């Protein structure tokens, strides 16, 4: 799977550079949630310092350790907006015209109350941001 994402990034970068566009990628580990009704944020997924312009298409992927808890909600957020992501991987245009230098992060939440067993553990989260 990692090879797929690296190949996708290289292809996107090559095509984007030919059209006066660019792309950046960032990844992080975590978080862990052990209580229902609590939301937890991934570490910041920061832009490459050389990024410029505005976002066009954002691809995301996250991987959990263990089963997905019933009712889990995942959102991908910039500083100004969030979009719910319904699958562990996909693309969105919801951040179109957001500054390409703006960092992103995931927010994970399992509704309800009480202990969550086993705990929700996010092994990795990744974004590929295309911009123009």
XYZ file of C-alpha atoms in Angstrom:
132
model
C 0.000 0.000 0.000
C 2.866 2.367 0.809
C 4.306 1.811 -2.675
C 0.931 2.729 -4.187
C 0.875 6.038 -2.303
C 4.472 6.863 -3.228
C 3.784 6.092 -6.879
C 0.611 8.206 -6.760
C 2.524 11.110 -5.219
C 5.308 10.913 -7.805
C 2.823 10.797 -10.679
C 0.787 13.674 -9.234
C 3.932 15.758 -8.738
C 5.163 15.117 -12.280
C 1.825 15.973 -13.849
C 1.290 18.944 -11.579
C 4.715 20.438 -12.272
C 4.127 20.156 -16.004
C 0.910 22.169 -15.618
C 2.330 24.812 -13.231
C 0.842 23.057 -10.236
C 2.288 21.215 -7.265
C 1.627 18.703 -4.520
C 2.779 18.015 -0.990
C 2.342 15.017 1.276
C 2.439 14.574 5.017
C 1.823 11.682 7.385
C 1.613 11.085 11.122
C 0.806 8.428 13.720
C -1.955 8.459 16.348
C -4.146 9.356 18.152
C -5.579 6.811 20.621
C -9.126 7.081 22.031
C -10.135 4.977 25.036
C -13.436 6.693 25.963
C -16.611 7.043 23.897
C -17.817 10.613 23.473
C -14.273 11.952 23.263
C -12.717 13.406 20.124
C -8.991 13.264 19.440
C -6.931 15.003 16.797
C -4.053 13.628 14.789
C -0.780 15.521 14.839
C -0.691 18.422 12.389
C -0.079 17.408 8.785
C 2.005 20.394 7.682
C 2.582 21.674 4.175
C 5.929 21.582 2.471
C 7.538 25.021 3.001
C 7.824 25.460 -0.773
C 4.040 25.103 -1.329
C 2.226 28.080 -2.812
C -1.203 28.893 -4.255
C -4.446 27.205 -3.256
C -5.538 23.606 -2.719
C -7.433 21.800 -5.461
C -7.772 18.081 -4.653
C -6.835 16.453 -1.346
C -6.338 12.686 -1.090
C -6.396 11.100 2.347
C -5.739 7.756 3.941
C -5.801 6.549 7.521
C -5.206 3.109 8.977
C -6.541 1.791 12.268
C -5.049 -0.900 14.481
C -7.902 -3.336 15.033
C -11.569 -3.089 14.075
C -13.393 0.163 13.380
C -15.619 0.948 16.386
C -19.340 1.161 15.587
C -20.365 4.737 14.874
C -16.827 6.091 14.544
C -16.680 9.482 12.831
C -13.557 10.747 11.078
C -13.131 14.291 9.824
C -10.341 15.919 7.846
C -9.879 19.556 8.827
C -8.039 22.684 7.809
C -7.894 25.738 10.058
C -11.163 27.007 8.571
C -13.274 23.964 7.701
C -13.803 20.243 8.282
C -15.197 17.536 6.029
C -16.437 14.161 7.240
C -14.594 11.298 5.563
C -16.658 8.139 5.241
C -13.901 5.723 4.211
C -10.315 5.022 5.222
C -9.111 6.463 1.898
C -10.462 8.827 -0.711
C -10.309 12.281 -2.277
C -12.140 15.542 -1.741
C -12.430 18.973 -3.313
C -13.847 20.434 -0.085
C -10.646 22.421 0.505
C -10.611 24.036 -2.948
C -9.208 27.582 -2.724
C -7.862 27.093 0.818
C -4.230 28.279 0.995
C -1.920 25.405 0.025
C 0.295 26.260 3.003
C -2.505 25.664 5.510
C -1.940 22.556 7.659
C -4.491 19.754 7.886
C -5.362 17.273 10.626
C -7.799 14.432 11.261
C -10.315 14.372 14.101
C -11.562 10.964 15.239
C -14.562 10.445 17.510
C -16.648 7.532 18.757
C -20.061 8.746 20.000
C -21.672 7.594 23.222
C -20.309 7.260 26.724
C -18.138 4.867 28.693
C -14.954 2.979 28.076
C -14.030 1.968 24.542
C -12.582 -1.537 24.419
C -10.450 -2.155 22.574
C -9.255 1.448 22.327
C -9.352 3.140 18.924
C -5.754 3.345 17.724
C -4.834 5.179 14.541
C -1.701 3.568 13.097
C -1.177 6.245 10.457
C -2.850 9.122 8.688
C -1.711 10.664 5.433
C -2.713 13.430 3.044
C -1.583 14.334 -0.451
C -2.508 17.928 -1.266
C -2.588 19.087 -4.880
C -2.465 22.831 -5.442
C -2.338 25.440 -8.187
